[in-house]
Amino acid sequence: MSDVASSDSPGPMPTIGFIGLGKMGSPMARLLVAAGHRVLGFDLSEEALTQLAEAGGTAVHSAGEAAVADVVILMLPDSNVVTAVLRDADVVSALAPDSVVVDMSSSEPLRTRELATELAERGVRLVDAPVSGGVRGAEAGKLTIMVGGDGETVDRVEPVLALLGRPVRCGDVGAGHAVKALNNLMSATHLWVTSEAMIAGERFGLDPEVMLSVFNGSSGRSGSTENKWPNFILPGGYDSGFGLRLMLKDMRIATDLARAVNVEPALGDGAVELWSRAAEDLEPAADHTEVARWIASASPTPDN
């Protein structure tokens, strides 16, 4: 296919296949439709397909039908699902030489590189482009997009990615997935220690709003103090849109990556162990911000 967007000339707008219309994928696909792209969307959820059709997209009923496109975006749970989709016989036959697969899932960087080599043997290019920003960022088109791939291929898909947020070039294939996992390991560790500090401060008698104001003007500032605690934890919604088990999956990817390059992730392993304990107790669909409530419940209030 030759009508993938180019940085040198606008050309015809590429047809986009979008596989995975979940909490993140659905608003992202709708943004691409709104921008004028023809979007072929596939998901196992009939409701998700209906929503895409109502937004002006084309709902299809197999991954193979969605893969008949210039750019095929994957927004799937993990590398196992990504690999299964890309090795599906219908998808293999549908992917045309010179098409580009963009894996926006939180996948394992070493497996991403293996898939890139596999696809390249058929003339198909792979870019990894996982995101940060949650459902709100997806709905607003303000995601941070961590992109891995060769410069020429990234040039071709960057106009599409720019409709979804801010693409940041991180390096060759696999670099985006590596940065995403490492970022989430940091984010999860921040959230855990922030929650311990906030709960300790509240039990001491401190006003949580005052604590956040101080932390956000001081060296304790993080995404947890600026966003997660004020927006999802203090109001009691615990509804950031990013699941606890997805966070834990990314943390494990990061610690495995560290070990693969001979870095011992001592604190990272400790964070994984703590998050694993919370995951065992909380519901399968628990939001990752629920760890704050879990920490509080696992720390009984001392008798007065």
XYZ file of C-alpha atoms in Angstrom:
304
model
C 0.000 0.000 0.000
C 1.285 3.445 -0.806
C -1.130 5.886 0.795
C 0.236 5.871 4.337
C 0.674 9.469 5.455
C 4.070 11.008 4.723
C 5.776 13.823 6.581
C 6.802 15.321 3.219
C 3.368 15.522 1.660
C -0.114 15.068 3.064
C -1.272 12.614 0.366
C -4.508 10.667 0.735
C -5.557 9.903 4.291
C -4.673 6.307 5.174
C -7.345 3.765 5.980
C -6.922 2.637 9.584
C -7.692 -0.738 11.040
C -8.268 -0.518 14.793
C -8.224 -3.772 16.760
C -9.217 -3.420 20.416
C -12.047 -0.998 21.168
C -11.939 -1.044 24.954
C -11.878 1.846 27.406
C -8.885 3.380 25.664
C -9.325 2.133 22.124
C -12.911 3.288 21.645
C -12.317 7.021 22.200
C -9.073 6.845 20.215
C -10.821 5.258 17.232
C -13.585 7.862 17.396
C -11.018 10.676 17.286
C -9.547 9.199 14.121
C -13.013 8.985 12.560
C -13.690 12.597 13.523
C -10.441 13.632 11.830
C -11.684 12.154 8.548
C -10.009 8.759 8.456
C -11.836 5.653 7.334
C -11.582 3.411 10.395
C -12.245 -0.337 10.281
C -12.772 -1.304 13.908
C -12.880 -4.746 15.492
C -13.573 -5.855 19.048
C -15.212 -8.843 20.692
C -17.745 -6.466 22.274
C -20.816 -5.813 20.143
C -21.462 -2.674 22.179
C -18.043 -1.305 21.245
C -18.687 -2.040 17.574
C -22.054 -0.297 17.735
C -20.488 2.785 19.324
C -17.877 2.982 16.569
C -20.522 2.652 13.858
C -22.618 5.368 15.477
C -19.563 7.637 15.433
C -19.120 7.092 11.687
C -16.584 4.280 11.696
C -16.926 0.912 9.994
C -17.502 -1.986 12.378
C -16.067 -5.283 11.142
C -16.415 -8.718 12.670
C -12.913 -10.149 12.555
C -9.348 -9.005 13.083
C -8.593 -10.056 9.526
C -11.179 -7.622 8.146
C -9.657 -4.812 10.192
C -6.157 -5.661 8.969
C -7.047 -4.765 5.368
C -5.756 -1.243 5.950
C -2.765 1.015 5.444
C -2.186 1.422 9.188
C -3.328 -1.246 11.656
C -3.497 -0.067 15.271
C -3.578 -2.587 18.105
C -4.852 -1.607 21.559
C -4.854 -4.974 23.318
C -4.254 -6.304 26.848
C -0.751 -7.763 26.502
C 1.919 -9.341 24.289
C 0.172 -12.718 24.311
C -2.928 -11.250 22.693
C -0.892 -9.082 20.310
C 1.103 -12.117 19.176
C -2.032 -14.230 18.736
C -3.647 -11.523 16.585
C -0.594 -10.924 14.389
C -0.114 -14.673 13.835
C -3.790 -15.291 13.074
C -4.019 -16.735 9.566
C -6.622 -14.211 8.421
C -4.553 -11.299 9.694
C -1.379 -12.658 8.120
C -3.094 -12.876 4.726
C -4.745 -9.465 5.111
C -1.649 -7.437 6.026
C -0.317 -6.014 2.779
C 3.357 -5.395 2.088
C 4.307 -1.835 3.054
C 1.463 -1.571 5.557
C 2.334 -0.501 9.108
C 1.242 -2.176 12.326
C 1.198 0.192 15.319
C 1.116 -1.655 18.637
C -0.263 0.828 21.159
C -0.742 -1.886 23.779
C 1.505 -2.190 26.829
C 3.586 -5.034 25.459
C 6.919 -6.656 26.294
C 9.735 -4.860 24.440
C 11.814 -7.955 23.655
C 8.788 -9.750 22.219
C 7.928 -6.608 20.251
C 11.331 -6.784 18.576
C 10.751 -10.434 17.689
C 7.399 -9.591 16.103
C 8.958 -6.704 14.176
C 11.492 -9.086 12.648
C 8.744 -11.583 11.836
C 6.575 -8.968 10.133
C 9.516 -7.468 8.237
C 10.020 -10.815 6.489
C 6.619 -10.205 4.865
C 7.325 -6.542 4.096
C 5.156 -5.263 6.954
C 6.587 -2.674 9.346
C 5.984 -2.494 13.082
C 5.983 0.574 15.306
C 5.360 0.362 19.041
C 3.501 3.322 20.485
C 2.107 2.707 23.986
C 0.385 5.583 25.727
C 0.055 7.372 29.040
C -2.806 9.617 30.065
C -5.665 7.278 30.852
C -9.212 7.384 29.553
C -9.454 11.150 29.970
C -6.360 11.641 27.853
C -7.725 9.265 25.224
C -11.035 11.116 25.062
C -9.341 14.515 24.804
C -6.651 13.458 22.338
C -3.977 14.398 24.855
C -2.141 11.143 25.397
C 1.615 10.948 25.702
C 2.620 8.436 23.037
C 5.977 6.683 23.416
C 7.085 5.681 19.931
C 9.628 3.058 18.910
C 10.566 2.369 15.311
C 12.832 3.347 12.452
C 12.662 7.005 11.473
C 11.102 6.510 8.053
C 8.247 4.367 9.348
C 7.581 6.671 12.288
C 7.475 9.598 9.853
C 4.713 7.810 7.983
C 2.446 7.201 10.962
C 3.249 10.250 13.078
C 0.422 12.359 11.567
C -2.030 9.663 12.688
C -0.524 9.438 16.172
C -0.571 13.232 16.514
C -4.371 13.127 16.338
C -4.339 11.096 19.554
C -1.832 13.111 21.564
C 1.852 13.971 21.716
C 4.139 11.423 20.043
C 7.620 11.198 21.579
C 10.276 9.318 19.620
C 12.041 7.006 22.042
C 14.297 4.970 19.746
C 14.134 1.826 17.657
C 11.388 -0.799 17.778
C 10.723 -1.856 21.374
C 11.862 1.443 22.859
C 8.323 2.732 23.325
C 7.227 -0.379 25.191
C 10.355 -0.267 27.346
C 9.806 3.362 28.339
C 6.124 2.738 29.047
C 6.840 -0.163 31.386
C 9.593 1.713 33.208
C 7.332 4.752 33.548
C 4.569 2.657 35.085
C 6.962 1.001 37.506
C 7.913 4.483 38.694
C 4.293 5.631 38.732
C 3.167 2.642 40.783
C 5.988 3.079 43.265
C 5.165 6.788 43.618
C 1.507 5.999 44.209
C 2.227 3.430 46.895
C 4.557 5.599 48.977
C 2.342 8.664 48.434
C -0.619 6.708 49.773
C 1.338 5.585 52.821
C 2.375 9.178 53.491
C -1.110 10.611 52.945
C -2.760 8.041 55.195
C -0.142 8.552 57.920
C -0.598 12.311 57.713
C -4.388 12.089 57.897
C -4.194 9.850 60.970
C -1.825 12.326 62.576
C -4.487 14.978 62.022
C -3.230 16.731 58.913
C -5.633 18.078 56.286
C -5.135 16.049 53.075
C -5.698 19.106 50.888
C -3.019 20.990 52.795
C -0.623 18.065 52.488
C -1.127 17.877 48.734
C -0.595 21.620 48.423
C 2.706 21.342 50.264
C 3.861 18.235 48.408
C 3.016 19.767 45.035
C 5.171 22.773 45.823
C 7.998 20.654 47.188
C 10.281 17.784 46.284
C 7.639 15.132 47.045
C 5.633 16.176 43.993
C 4.628 13.428 41.506
C 1.776 12.403 39.252
C 0.236 10.785 42.310
C 0.111 14.043 44.280
C -0.851 16.190 41.300
C -3.433 13.920 39.691
C -4.277 10.571 41.256
C -4.866 11.573 44.849
C -6.795 14.827 44.213
C -8.857 13.521 41.292
C -9.517 9.841 41.963
C -8.705 8.988 45.575
C -9.794 11.915 47.767
C -13.205 12.177 46.017
C -13.647 8.420 46.579
C -14.271 7.545 42.927
C -11.234 5.328 42.329
C -12.073 5.639 38.648
C -8.943 6.593 36.722
C -9.817 4.037 34.044
C -6.564 2.061 34.349
C -6.811 -1.316 36.016
C -4.690 -2.450 38.947
C -3.752 -5.698 37.224
C -2.689 -3.846 34.085
C -0.406 -1.694 36.214
C 1.027 -4.787 37.868
C 1.607 -6.373 34.454
C 3.600 -3.319 33.327
C 5.598 -3.320 36.564
C 6.632 -6.919 35.957
C 7.613 -6.116 32.374
C 9.862 -3.349 33.726
C 11.547 -5.476 36.376
C 12.072 -8.314 33.883
C 13.615 -5.830 31.462
C 15.926 -4.539 34.176
C 17.146 -8.055 34.921
C 17.629 -8.733 31.197
C 20.143 -5.868 31.071
C 21.854 -6.847 34.354
C 20.215 -4.275 36.636
C 18.894 -5.682 39.905
C 15.524 -3.952 40.504
C 15.554 -4.147 44.301
C 12.953 -1.442 44.958
C 11.009 -2.443 41.847
C 10.723 -6.028 43.045
C 9.539 -4.786 46.416
C 6.868 -2.668 44.744
C 5.749 -5.632 42.625
C 5.413 -7.767 45.757
C 3.281 -5.141 47.506
C 1.048 -4.575 44.487
C 0.664 -8.342 44.111
C -0.700 -8.572 47.645
C -3.259 -5.875 46.894
C -4.219 -7.591 43.627
C -4.926 -10.837 45.487
C -7.445 -9.101 47.740
C -9.146 -6.671 45.354
C -11.710 -7.421 42.671
C -10.388 -8.380 39.212
C -11.676 -5.133 37.686
C -10.272 -2.892 40.444
C -8.838 0.436 39.351
C -5.159 0.874 40.144
C -5.957 3.798 42.470
C -7.767 1.290 44.721
C -4.384 0.451 46.243
C -4.752 3.576 48.402
C -7.923 2.195 49.974
C -6.285 -1.217 50.338
C -3.285 0.281 52.130
C -5.617 2.060 54.542
C -7.616 -1.090 55.241
C -4.450 -3.114 55.760
C -3.239 -0.567 58.315
C -5.725 -0.647 61.205
C -6.227 2.599 63.073
C -4.411 2.427 66.424
C -6.621 2.317 69.503
C -7.113 5.690 71.140
